[in-house]
Amino acid sequence: EMKRLPERCLVDEENGNEGDEGSEEDDDDVDDDDEDESEGSDEECECGSEEDDEEIVGFSILTLGMFRGPLLYATWKRMKEIITPVPAPLTFDPNTAHRKLILSDGLTSVKPRGKKVSLFKKSKKFDECLCVLGSEGFTSGTHYWEVEVGDISDWIVGVATESTNRKGEINLLPENGYWILSLTDGDEYAGDKFLKLSVKPTTIGVYLDYEQGQLSFYNADDMSHVTTYTDTFTEKLFPYFVLDPSDRDQNSEPLKLHHLAI
């Protein structure tokens, strides 16, 4: 069962100003010049407060997860131009990559290859769809990574259980150990149902909260929410990626993985 996150998470705080009336009565004897200065000071304060409110609204219009985690990453998106995040060790796992996928030297990008390569029967690699897993699996905690999809017309990103089937045709369903977001033919988005997106993402953010049973997908260009799965996770989960499942030779642009720790 999929639960959509609320489109907006707004928190309004009212700050009381008790004691202001008494203060005004005590200042009745202040001359006009002092009153003018006081009014100017109040206007300055009020103006600063409005700017702060605008900043709060700016954050609140980002569609955040129902749990606390995504707020951290939304904030990071606003800060990343002035800080240097520390790279985390999540890459593509070459031991699981389909034989027709080419991984970069740093194992952070992947694209289809043209020629056929032999595959041992006992290999851990996927043998039908052009799949690859992430190098690190998760059994607890909160995790976030981004997948740069660019203009690729067909892709799948999500998570898969460690024990999931890797041979033959695979039905990418939660009951089979797959929680995914997909794009087909350049304009058909789907999770566990078809989705309509007003803006085409060039980067997909994936947020996993293992204990809370939440997997959320975001348009990482603006951190707007796309879809969320809620489930009970009982196995180790690995980041999961598929390129061009319908036409293996169509996509030439690499899919890139970014995993940053704050």
XYZ file of N, CA and C in Angstrom:
786
model
N 0.848 -1.195 0.000
C 0.000 0.000 0.000
C 0.874 1.231 0.000
N 0.554 2.190 -0.888
C 1.359 3.391 -0.971
C 0.607 4.550 -0.359
N 1.273 5.310 0.465
C 0.684 6.486 1.093
C 1.393 7.715 0.557
N 0.616 8.622 -0.083
C 1.198 9.843 -0.607
C 1.514 10.792 0.531
N 2.636 11.455 0.421
C 2.976 12.440 1.435
C 2.111 13.674 1.250
N 1.872 14.429 2.296
C 1.127 15.680 2.148
C 1.858 16.626 1.233
N 1.081 17.381 0.402
C 1.728 18.244 -0.569
C 2.512 19.364 0.104
N 2.078 19.773 1.277
C 2.824 20.810 1.983
C 2.846 20.501 3.464
N 3.964 20.802 4.070
C 4.082 20.643 5.519
C 4.379 22.011 6.091
N 3.358 22.664 6.571
C 3.528 24.028 7.045
C 3.462 24.052 8.562
N 4.362 24.790 9.159
C 4.351 24.957 10.614
C 4.270 26.442 10.898
N 3.150 26.889 11.481
C 2.982 28.305 11.805
C 3.211 28.492 13.283
N 4.033 29.471 13.631
C 4.299 29.774 15.030
C 3.891 31.212 15.308
N 3.150 31.429 16.409
C 2.756 32.767 16.808
C 3.590 33.180 18.001
N 4.229 34.318 17.877
C 5.052 34.815 18.976
C 4.306 35.938 19.678
N 3.897 35.714 20.936
C 3.195 36.746 21.700
C 4.126 37.854 22.109
N 3.579 39.073 22.238
C 4.371 40.230 22.657
C 3.734 40.825 23.899
N 3.691 40.052 24.975
C 3.070 40.526 26.197
C 3.894 41.650 26.800
N 3.164 42.613 27.378
C 3.849 43.711 28.043
C 4.074 44.903 27.154
N 3.679 44.847 25.860
C 3.915 45.964 24.955
C 3.048 47.158 25.329
N 1.772 46.899 25.766
C 0.871 48.002 26.059
C 1.409 48.831 27.214
N 1.886 48.179 28.256
C 2.437 48.887 29.404
C 3.605 49.732 29.000
N 4.401 49.257 28.123
C 5.575 49.955 27.643
C 5.175 51.234 26.938
N 4.081 51.126 26.109
C 3.650 52.299 25.368
C 3.147 53.369 26.324
N 2.417 52.959 27.402
C 1.907 53.932 28.361
C 3.053 54.630 29.071
N 4.107 53.940 29.405
C 5.235 54.537 30.107
C 5.976 55.533 29.237
N 5.807 55.435 27.921
C 6.571 56.291 27.010
C 5.777 57.508 26.552
N 4.629 57.833 27.242
C 3.801 58.948 26.805
C 4.563 60.260 26.804
N 5.569 60.421 27.705
C 6.278 61.678 27.845
C 7.437 61.839 26.871
N 7.644 60.863 26.027
C 8.768 60.942 25.096
C 8.481 61.989 24.042
N 9.511 62.794 23.673
C 9.273 63.855 22.701
C 9.093 63.276 21.301
N 8.680 64.158 20.343
C 8.336 63.717 18.995
C 9.513 63.076 18.298
N 10.737 63.668 18.491
C 11.914 63.118 17.813
C 12.164 61.695 18.249
N 12.041 61.463 19.581
C 12.266 60.117 20.090
C 11.220 59.158 19.565
N 9.954 59.670 19.443
C 8.893 58.819 18.927
C 9.183 58.422 17.489
N 9.697 59.395 16.696
C 10.024 59.091 15.300
C 11.091 58.020 15.230
N 12.140 58.162 16.097
C 13.213 57.173 16.096
C 12.670 55.812 16.486
N 11.764 55.813 17.491
C 11.200 54.545 17.953
C 10.399 53.881 16.855
N 9.593 54.709 16.124
C 8.794 54.151 15.038
C 9.687 53.576 13.962
N 10.769 54.288 13.652
C 11.699 53.786 12.640
C 12.294 52.472 13.060
N 12.631 52.354 14.351
C 13.211 51.110 14.861
C 12.218 49.968 14.744
N 10.926 50.269 15.082
C 9.903 49.224 14.985
C 9.750 48.751 13.553
N 9.785 49.708 12.594
C 9.645 49.340 11.192
C 10.789 48.446 10.758
N 12.008 48.778 11.246
C 13.169 47.955 10.903
C 12.982 46.535 11.393
N 12.535 46.406 12.653
C 12.332 45.087 13.241
C 11.281 44.313 12.470
N 10.180 45.026 12.141
C 9.085 44.360 11.452
C 9.544 43.876 10.089
N 10.347 44.715 9.412
C 10.853 44.354 8.090
C 11.720 43.111 8.171
N 12.601 43.046 9.175
C 13.465 41.879 9.350
C 12.641 40.641 9.621
N 11.568 40.808 10.386
C 10.722 39.667 10.708
C 10.051 39.123 9.461
N 9.616 40.037 8.559
C 8.986 39.598 7.323
C 9.958 38.798 6.474
N 11.224 39.232 6.428
C 12.217 38.491 5.660
C 12.378 37.093 6.216
N 12.414 36.995 7.560
C 12.535 35.682 8.177
C 11.347 34.804 7.815
N 10.122 35.431 7.835
C 8.930 34.667 7.501
C 8.996 34.166 6.074
N 9.524 35.008 5.161
C 9.649 34.590 3.776
C 10.577 33.399 3.655
N 11.651 33.377 4.441
C 12.557 32.239 4.422
C 11.843 30.976 4.899
N 11.027 31.119 5.964
C 10.296 29.962 6.482
C 9.320 29.447 5.441
N 8.599 30.366 4.784
C 7.663 29.958 3.745
C 8.404 29.295 2.604
N 9.589 29.831 2.280
C 10.383 29.239 1.207
C 10.681 27.782 1.461
N 10.972 27.434 2.709
C 11.222 26.039 3.046
C 9.914 25.251 3.069
N 8.842 25.882 3.557
C 7.614 25.128 3.768
C 6.968 24.718 2.460
N 7.196 25.461 1.369
C 6.568 25.080 0.112
C 7.240 23.872 -0.506
N 8.427 23.497 -0.016
C 9.022 22.241 -0.446
C 8.180 21.103 0.106
N 7.877 20.132 -0.738
C 7.057 19.027 -0.289
C 7.935 18.029 0.421
N 7.803 17.943 1.720
C 8.696 17.125 2.525
C 8.007 15.844 2.951
N 8.780 14.899 3.435
C 8.246 13.618 3.863
C 7.446 13.737 5.142
N 6.665 12.735 5.440
C 5.862 12.752 6.664
C 6.733 12.525 7.889
N 7.966 12.053 7.687
C 8.899 11.866 8.778
C 9.953 12.958 8.731
N 10.770 13.018 9.742
C 11.665 14.159 9.917
C 12.803 14.206 8.900
N 13.188 13.080 8.344
C 14.404 12.996 7.544
C 14.497 13.924 6.350
N 13.486 13.958 5.450
C 13.646 14.748 4.232
C 13.909 16.224 4.459
N 13.467 16.779 5.605
C 13.746 18.184 5.890
C 15.243 18.439 5.897
N 16.002 17.505 6.430
C 17.452 17.633 6.473
C 18.021 17.781 5.075
N 17.506 16.996 4.135
C 18.036 17.011 2.785
C 17.538 18.227 2.005
N 16.323 18.682 2.311
C 15.847 19.915 1.693
C 16.713 21.086 2.121
N 17.064 21.111 3.403
C 17.952 22.154 3.911
C 19.318 22.054 3.255
N 19.811 20.821 3.125
C 21.117 20.620 2.489
C 21.109 21.129 1.056
N 19.985 20.949 0.342
C 19.912 21.424 -1.038
C 20.095 22.934 -1.094
N 19.626 23.626 -0.053
C 19.767 25.078 -0.014
C 21.174 25.498 0.384
N 21.894 24.613 1.071
C 23.203 24.960 1.625
C 24.378 24.462 0.791
N 24.138 23.547 -0.135
C 25.257 22.820 -0.720
C 26.191 23.701 -1.551
N 25.740 24.903 -1.929
C 26.612 25.796 -2.688
C 27.669 26.446 -1.809
N 27.474 26.437 -0.492
C 28.440 27.106 0.378
C 29.137 26.144 1.330
N 28.788 24.844 1.256
C 29.488 23.867 2.085
C 30.044 22.771 1.194
N 30.923 21.976 1.725
C 31.490 20.855 0.984
C 31.072 19.562 1.664
N 30.021 18.881 1.134
C 29.601 17.627 1.753
C 30.688 16.563 1.639
N 30.668 15.625 2.558
C 31.646 14.540 2.553
C 31.092 13.382 1.728
N 31.813 12.906 0.716
C 31.310 11.785 -0.081
C 31.125 10.537 0.778
N 30.034 9.835 0.563
C 29.778 8.570 1.252
C 30.049 7.421 0.280
N 30.352 6.236 0.789
C 30.895 5.177 -0.050
C 29.860 4.352 -0.811
N 28.807 4.971 -1.350
C 27.832 4.231 -2.139
C 28.160 4.369 -3.618
N 28.405 3.250 -4.279
C 28.690 3.213 -5.712
C 27.877 2.076 -6.326
N 28.027 1.870 -7.631
C 27.421 0.707 -8.275
C 28.263 -0.532 -7.973
N 27.594 -1.659 -7.796
C 28.280 -2.916 -7.496
C 28.530 -3.682 -8.790
N 29.774 -3.768 -9.260
C 30.062 -4.447 -10.531
C 29.730 -5.933 -10.498
N 29.694 -6.528 -9.312
C 29.391 -7.957 -9.205
C 27.932 -8.281 -9.500
N 27.080 -7.252 -9.513
C 25.659 -7.478 -9.783
C 25.223 -6.912 -11.124
N 26.091 -6.192 -11.821
C 25.711 -5.492 -13.051
C 25.456 -6.468 -14.197
N 24.393 -6.245 -14.948
C 24.105 -7.027 -16.145
C 25.280 -6.938 -17.113
N 25.465 -7.999 -17.898
C 26.631 -8.088 -18.778
C 26.665 -6.995 -19.840
N 25.519 -6.368 -20.118
C 25.487 -5.326 -21.143
C 25.509 -3.920 -20.544
N 25.972 -3.815 -19.312
C 26.154 -2.508 -18.689
C 27.637 -2.204 -18.552
N 28.000 -0.957 -18.818
C 29.379 -0.496 -18.656
C 29.431 0.448 -17.465
N 30.268 0.127 -16.496
C 30.451 0.983 -15.326
C 31.690 1.843 -15.503
N 31.629 3.073 -14.997
C 32.791 3.957 -15.053
C 33.869 3.456 -14.097
N 35.083 3.979 -14.250
C 36.194 3.561 -13.389
C 35.893 3.797 -11.915
N 35.221 4.903 -11.608
C 34.896 5.200 -10.216
C 33.634 4.525 -9.721
N 32.968 3.750 -10.609
C 31.738 3.024 -10.274
C 30.606 3.957 -9.850
N 30.584 5.165 -10.431
C 29.525 6.120 -10.101
C 28.626 6.439 -11.288
N 28.902 5.878 -12.460
C 28.019 6.047 -13.605
C 27.945 4.737 -14.375
N 26.828 4.565 -15.095
C 26.595 3.313 -15.812
C 25.842 3.610 -17.101
N 26.147 2.857 -18.160
C 25.430 2.989 -19.420
C 25.433 1.643 -20.140
N 24.509 1.464 -21.110
C 24.459 0.187 -21.833
C 25.673 0.023 -22.739
N 26.051 -1.230 -22.981
C 27.103 -1.527 -23.945
C 26.465 -2.181 -25.162
N 27.179 -2.131 -26.267
C 26.635 -2.671 -27.506
C 26.866 -4.151 -27.675
N 28.076 -4.619 -27.418
C 28.377 -6.014 -27.737
C 28.045 -6.952 -26.586
N 27.794 -8.201 -26.950
C 27.403 -9.218 -25.987
C 28.607 -9.739 -25.217
N 28.403 -10.018 -23.942
C 29.457 -10.557 -23.087
C 28.923 -11.818 -22.415
N 29.766 -12.851 -22.311
C 29.320 -14.112 -21.710
C 29.111 -13.947 -20.211
N 28.243 -14.788 -19.644
C 27.898 -14.689 -18.225
C 27.860 -16.083 -17.612
N 28.580 -16.284 -16.517
C 28.550 -17.567 -15.828
C 27.188 -17.774 -15.170
N 26.704 -19.016 -15.153
C 25.376 -19.322 -14.620
C 25.264 -19.014 -13.130
N 26.354 -19.168 -12.402
C 26.312 -18.945 -10.957
C 26.644 -17.502 -10.581
N 26.692 -16.641 -11.564
C 27.018 -15.243 -11.305
C 25.924 -14.572 -10.472
N 26.318 -13.539 -9.709
C 25.362 -12.740 -8.942
C 24.711 -11.666 -9.808
N 25.133 -11.592 -11.071
C 24.627 -10.556 -11.960
C 23.190 -10.847 -12.392
N 22.456 -9.784 -12.717
C 21.142 -9.930 -13.335
C 21.347 -10.375 -14.783
N 20.496 -11.294 -15.268
C 20.745 -11.830 -16.601
C 19.699 -11.449 -17.643
N 18.620 -10.744 -17.254
C 17.612 -10.341 -18.227
C 17.556 -8.822 -18.371
N 16.989 -8.136 -17.379
C 16.923 -6.677 -17.465
C 18.301 -6.082 -17.181
N 18.525 -4.873 -17.685
C 19.822 -4.203 -17.506
C 19.878 -3.583 -16.113
N 20.103 -4.436 -15.115
C 20.033 -4.030 -13.712
C 21.407 -4.004 -13.070
N 21.523 -3.211 -12.009
C 22.702 -3.206 -11.153
C 22.264 -2.728 -9.769
N 22.903 -3.264 -8.742
C 22.622 -2.840 -7.370
C 23.666 -1.843 -6.894
N 23.331 -1.133 -5.831
C 24.314 -0.302 -5.158
C 25.267 -1.164 -4.356
N 26.408 -0.603 -4.032
C 27.456 -1.367 -3.347
C 27.162 -1.599 -1.874
N 26.246 -0.828 -1.308
C 25.974 -0.908 0.129
C 24.510 -1.220 0.375
N 24.240 -2.167 1.279
C 22.877 -2.482 1.668
C 22.562 -1.915 3.040
N 21.267 -1.768 3.342
C 20.844 -1.114 4.574
C 19.856 -1.989 5.341
N 20.077 -2.110 6.639
C 19.151 -2.832 7.517
C 18.630 -1.945 8.646
N 19.007 -0.689 8.636
C 18.539 0.249 9.658
C 18.881 1.662 9.206
N 18.314 2.637 9.917
C 18.699 4.029 9.708
C 17.979 4.711 8.557
N 18.376 5.975 8.348
C 17.846 6.786 7.254
C 18.958 7.043 6.257
N 18.618 7.013 4.986
C 19.618 7.123 3.929
C 19.037 7.913 2.764
N 19.912 8.637 2.077
C 19.480 9.446 0.938
C 20.541 9.403 -0.146
N 20.102 9.193 -1.372
C 21.020 9.268 -2.514
C 20.266 9.852 -3.700
N 21.017 10.326 -4.668
C 20.432 10.925 -5.857
C 20.944 10.218 -7.099
N 20.060 10.105 -8.086
C 20.383 9.449 -9.343
C 20.153 10.449 -10.465
N 21.223 10.808 -11.151
C 21.127 11.750 -12.267
C 20.682 10.988 -13.509
N 19.441 11.244 -13.942
C 18.872 10.533 -15.084
C 18.920 11.351 -16.363
N 19.111 12.661 -16.244
C 19.236 13.514 -17.421
C 18.059 13.374 -18.364
N 18.358 13.134 -19.647
C 17.322 12.969 -20.667
C 17.094 11.510 -21.039
N 17.577 10.579 -20.230
C 17.370 9.156 -20.512
C 15.865 8.874 -20.569
N 15.431 8.154 -21.586
C 13.997 7.967 -21.817
C 13.394 6.806 -21.048
N 14.215 5.838 -20.652
C 13.720 4.669 -19.928
C 14.664 4.347 -18.777
N 14.160 4.362 -17.557
C 14.988 4.019 -16.403
C 14.100 3.571 -15.250
N 14.720 2.881 -14.306
C 14.059 2.488 -13.060
C 15.046 2.715 -11.925
N 14.594 3.334 -10.841
C 15.414 3.483 -9.640
C 14.566 3.071 -8.440
N 15.218 2.621 -7.386
C 14.500 2.217 -6.192
C 15.375 1.383 -5.288
N 14.765 0.408 -4.608
C 15.514 -0.515 -3.758
C 15.029 -1.935 -4.018
N 15.908 -2.899 -3.709
C 15.578 -4.314 -3.842
C 16.140 -5.061 -2.644
N 15.474 -6.128 -2.243
C 15.980 -6.936 -1.141
C 17.174 -7.765 -1.601
N 17.992 -8.150 -0.647
C 19.205 -8.907 -0.960
C 18.888 -10.261 -1.584
N 17.792 -10.887 -1.171
C 17.481 -12.241 -1.629
C 16.611 -12.281 -2.874
N 16.311 -11.133 -3.452
C 15.381 -11.105 -4.571
C 15.928 -11.845 -5.785
N 15.022 -12.341 -6.613
C 15.397 -13.094 -7.804
C 16.128 -12.202 -8.810
N 17.237 -12.682 -9.347
C 18.018 -11.923 -10.327
C 18.059 -12.613 -11.685
N 17.376 -13.732 -11.820
C 17.433 -14.502 -13.057
C 16.079 -14.495 -13.756
N 16.125 -14.411 -15.081
C 14.902 -14.439 -15.865
C 14.113 -13.147 -15.747
N 12.854 -13.207 -16.166
C 11.990 -12.039 -16.101
C 11.617 -11.747 -14.652
N 11.570 -10.471 -14.316
C 11.335 -10.061 -12.932
C 10.123 -9.136 -12.872
N 9.174 -9.441 -12.004
C 8.063 -8.533 -11.737
C 8.466 -7.606 -10.597
N 8.608 -6.338 -10.910
C 9.138 -5.380 -9.935
C 8.028 -4.887 -9.009
N 7.670 -5.732 -8.055
C 6.590 -5.437 -7.122
C 7.097 -5.553 -5.689
N 6.495 -4.818 -4.751
C 6.918 -4.925 -3.350
C 6.869 -6.352 -2.815
N 5.845 -7.115 -3.209
C 5.764 -8.491 -2.712
C 6.899 -9.369 -3.235
N 7.567 -8.914 -4.298
C 8.733 -9.631 -4.822
C 10.049 -9.006 -4.369
N 9.959 -8.009 -3.496
C 11.177 -7.396 -2.963
C 11.685 -6.209 -3.738
N 10.802 -5.510 -4.485
C 11.205 -4.336 -5.261
C 10.264 -3.174 -4.959
N 10.830 -2.017 -4.665
C 10.077 -0.773 -4.504
C 10.718 0.229 -5.448
N 10.004 0.638 -6.481
C 10.675 1.364 -7.567
C 9.870 2.569 -8.068
N 10.587 3.452 -8.756
C 10.005 4.517 -9.572
C 10.563 4.327 -10.969
N 9.697 4.418 -11.993
C 10.159 4.155 -13.359
C 9.713 5.243 -14.324
N 10.482 5.381 -15.394
C 10.107 6.214 -16.536
C 10.176 5.344 -17.782
N 9.121 5.380 -18.605
C 9.057 4.609 -19.841
C 8.691 5.533 -20.993
N 9.387 5.364 -22.113
C 9.116 6.142 -23.332
C 9.199 7.646 -23.110
N 9.957 8.065 -22.128
C 10.226 9.482 -21.937
C 9.157 10.282 -21.240
N 7.962 9.689 -21.004
C 6.906 10.495 -20.383
C 5.933 9.706 -19.504
N 6.165 8.425 -19.308
C 5.256 7.620 -18.489
C 5.939 7.245 -17.173
N 5.564 7.947 -16.115
C 6.135 7.692 -14.788
C 5.210 6.764 -14.006
N 5.822 5.886 -13.209
C 5.014 4.970 -12.408
C 5.761 4.545 -11.160
N 4.993 4.359 -10.077
C 5.481 3.709 -8.872
C 4.732 2.397 -8.780
N 3.803 2.289 -7.819
C 2.903 1.141 -7.860
C 1.629 1.490 -8.614
N 1.591 2.708 -9.169
C 0.540 3.141 -10.084
C 1.116 4.240 -10.969
N 0.417 4.593 -12.040
C 0.905 5.627 -12.942
C 0.863 6.992 -12.256
N 1.859 7.816 -12.572
C 2.003 9.130 -11.955
C 2.044 10.206 -13.030
N 1.479 11.355 -12.726
C 1.544 12.500 -13.630
C 2.433 13.564 -13.004
N 3.548 13.873 -13.661
C 4.471 14.889 -13.165
C 4.396 16.110 -14.063
N 4.273 17.286 -13.458
C 4.187 18.520 -14.236
C 5.542 18.941 -14.784
N 6.613 18.519 -14.098
C 7.976 18.855 -14.518
C 8.776 17.569 -14.628
N 9.574 17.452 -15.682
C 10.394 16.255 -15.872
C 11.674 16.379 -15.056
N 11.897 15.499 -14.084
C 13.121 15.585 -13.270
C 14.351 15.180 -14.078
N 15.465 15.833 -13.802
C 16.742 15.378 -14.356
C 17.546 14.615 -13.310
N 17.150 14.748 -12.040
C 17.786 14.010 -10.948
C 16.703 13.527 -9.985
N 16.781 12.262 -9.619
C 15.807 11.669 -8.704
C 16.449 11.492 -7.332
N 15.810 12.003 -6.295
C 16.258 11.792 -4.926
C 15.516 10.615 -4.313
N 16.245 9.733 -3.644
C 15.645 8.557 -3.006
C 15.936 8.636 -1.509
N 14.880 8.623 -0.703
C 15.013 8.721 0.749
C 14.450 7.460 1.391
N 15.276 6.772 2.163
C 14.875 5.538 2.835
C 14.933 5.720 4.346
N 13.818 5.464 5.011
C 13.782 5.377 6.474
C 13.403 3.939 6.801
N 14.391 3.141 7.152
C 14.179 1.696 7.289
C 13.202 1.377 8.420
N 13.436 1.944 9.603
C 12.583 1.620 10.752
C 11.139 2.078 10.548
N 10.952 3.224 9.932
C 9.602 3.738 9.716
C 8.930 3.098 8.506
N 9.672 2.305 7.735
C 9.091 1.637 6.572
C 8.693 2.601 5.478
N 9.527 3.598 5.235
C 9.220 4.629 4.250
C 10.287 4.670 3.167
N 9.846 4.647 1.913
C 10.730 4.903 0.777
C 10.089 5.995 -0.057
N 10.741 7.156 -0.135
C 10.192 8.308 -0.845
C 11.075 8.682 -2.020
N 10.421 9.158 -3.080
C 11.127 9.627 -4.269
C 10.828 11.114 -4.459
N 11.857 11.854 -4.843
C 11.746 13.295 -5.025
C 12.328 13.709 -6.369
N 11.792 14.795 -6.910
C 12.481 15.501 -7.981
C 13.571 16.307 -7.293
N 14.803 15.838 -7.357
C 15.886 16.457 -6.595
C 16.286 17.814 -7.150
N 15.763 18.187 -8.320
C 16.047 19.520 -8.856
C 15.440 20.596 -7.965
N 14.268 20.319 -7.388
C 13.619 21.297 -6.507
C 13.092 20.661 -5.213
N 13.404 19.390 -4.985
C 12.973 18.624 -3.810
C 11.455 18.497 -3.705
N 10.743 18.557 -4.833
C 9.306 18.298 -4.805
C 9.064 16.795 -4.729
N 8.027 16.427 -4.010
C 7.731 15.016 -3.762
C 7.110 14.364 -4.995
N 7.494 13.126 -5.272
C 6.943 12.374 -6.399
C 6.007 11.275 -5.901
N 6.509 10.380 -5.083
C 5.673 9.309 -4.541
C 6.366 8.663 -3.345
N 5.588 7.968 -2.533
C 6.122 7.304 -1.339
C 5.498 5.923 -1.178
N 6.332 4.949 -0.838
C 5.871 3.630 -0.414
C 5.969 3.559 1.112
N 5.003 2.918 1.733
C 5.124 2.568 3.148
C 4.946 1.062 3.262
N 5.856 0.423 3.969
C 5.864 -1.033 4.055
C 6.631 -1.428 5.310
N 6.715 -2.711 5.566
C 7.544 -3.221 6.655
C 8.749 -3.911 6.046
N 9.921 -3.365 6.291
C 11.143 -3.930 5.725
C 11.734 -4.936 6.709
N 12.069 -6.113 6.211
C 12.608 -7.166 7.072
C 13.951 -7.691 6.582
N 14.358 -7.300 5.365
C 15.622 -7.766 4.797
C 16.538 -6.583 4.514
N 17.780 -6.905 4.210
C 18.710 -5.865 3.776
C 18.248 -5.321 2.429
N 18.219 -3.996 2.308
C 17.784 -3.330 1.082
C 18.975 -2.706 0.374
N 19.038 -2.905 -0.941
C 20.098 -2.330 -1.757
C 19.503 -1.343 -2.752
N 20.166 -0.211 -2.984
C 19.749 0.662 -4.077
C 19.724 -0.130 -5.385
N 18.716 0.125 -6.212
C 18.459 -0.691 -7.405
C 18.294 0.232 -8.608
N 18.892 -0.151 -9.735
C 18.904 0.697 -10.924
C 18.707 -0.168 -12.170
N 17.923 0.350 -13.111
C 17.715 -0.335 -14.390
C 17.797 0.701 -15.502
N 18.464 0.343 -16.585
C 18.528 1.208 -17.754
C 17.777 0.582 -18.922
N 16.964 1.370 -19.576
C 16.329 1.022 -20.839
C 15.809 -0.409 -20.879
N 14.824 -0.753 -20.067
C 14.332 -2.131 -20.059
C 13.620 -2.542 -21.337
N 13.151 -1.583 -22.157
C 12.406 -1.930 -23.369
C 13.296 -2.053 -24.601
N 14.334 -1.223 -24.697
C 15.235 -1.259 -25.853
C 16.649 -1.037 -25.345
N 17.417 -2.090 -25.247
C 18.696 -2.047 -24.557
C 19.743 -1.189 -25.250
N 19.554 -0.895 -26.512
C 20.578 -0.147 -27.241
C 20.206 1.320 -27.450
N 19.092 1.760 -26.877
C 18.602 3.109 -27.143
C 19.353 4.186 -26.369
N 19.586 3.968 -25.090
C 20.168 5.016 -24.251
C 21.685 5.014 -24.322
N 22.265 6.147 -24.671
C 23.725 6.267 -24.678
C 24.218 7.150 -23.539
N 23.301 7.924 -22.948
C 23.680 8.808 -21.843
C 23.831 7.999 -20.558
N 24.913 8.212 -19.794
C 25.086 7.426 -18.566
C 24.145 7.881 -17.457
N 23.785 6.954 -16.622
C 23.046 7.231 -15.400
C 24.074 7.379 -14.285
N 23.961 8.453 -13.495
C 24.997 8.767 -12.504
C 24.434 8.701 -11.086
N 25.261 8.204 -10.176
C 24.869 8.028 -8.782
C 25.609 9.016 -7.898
N 24.856 9.715 -7.025
C 25.446 10.647 -6.063
C 24.942 10.274 -4.672
N 25.853 10.015 -3.760
C 25.482 9.676 -2.380
C 26.325 10.549 -1.466
N 25.685 11.508 -0.803
C 26.423 12.478 0.001
C 25.983 12.420 1.452
N 26.952 12.485 2.346
C 26.666 12.535 3.779
C 26.930 13.944 4.280
N 26.025 14.450 5.116
C 26.192 15.818 5.619
C 27.023 15.801 6.884
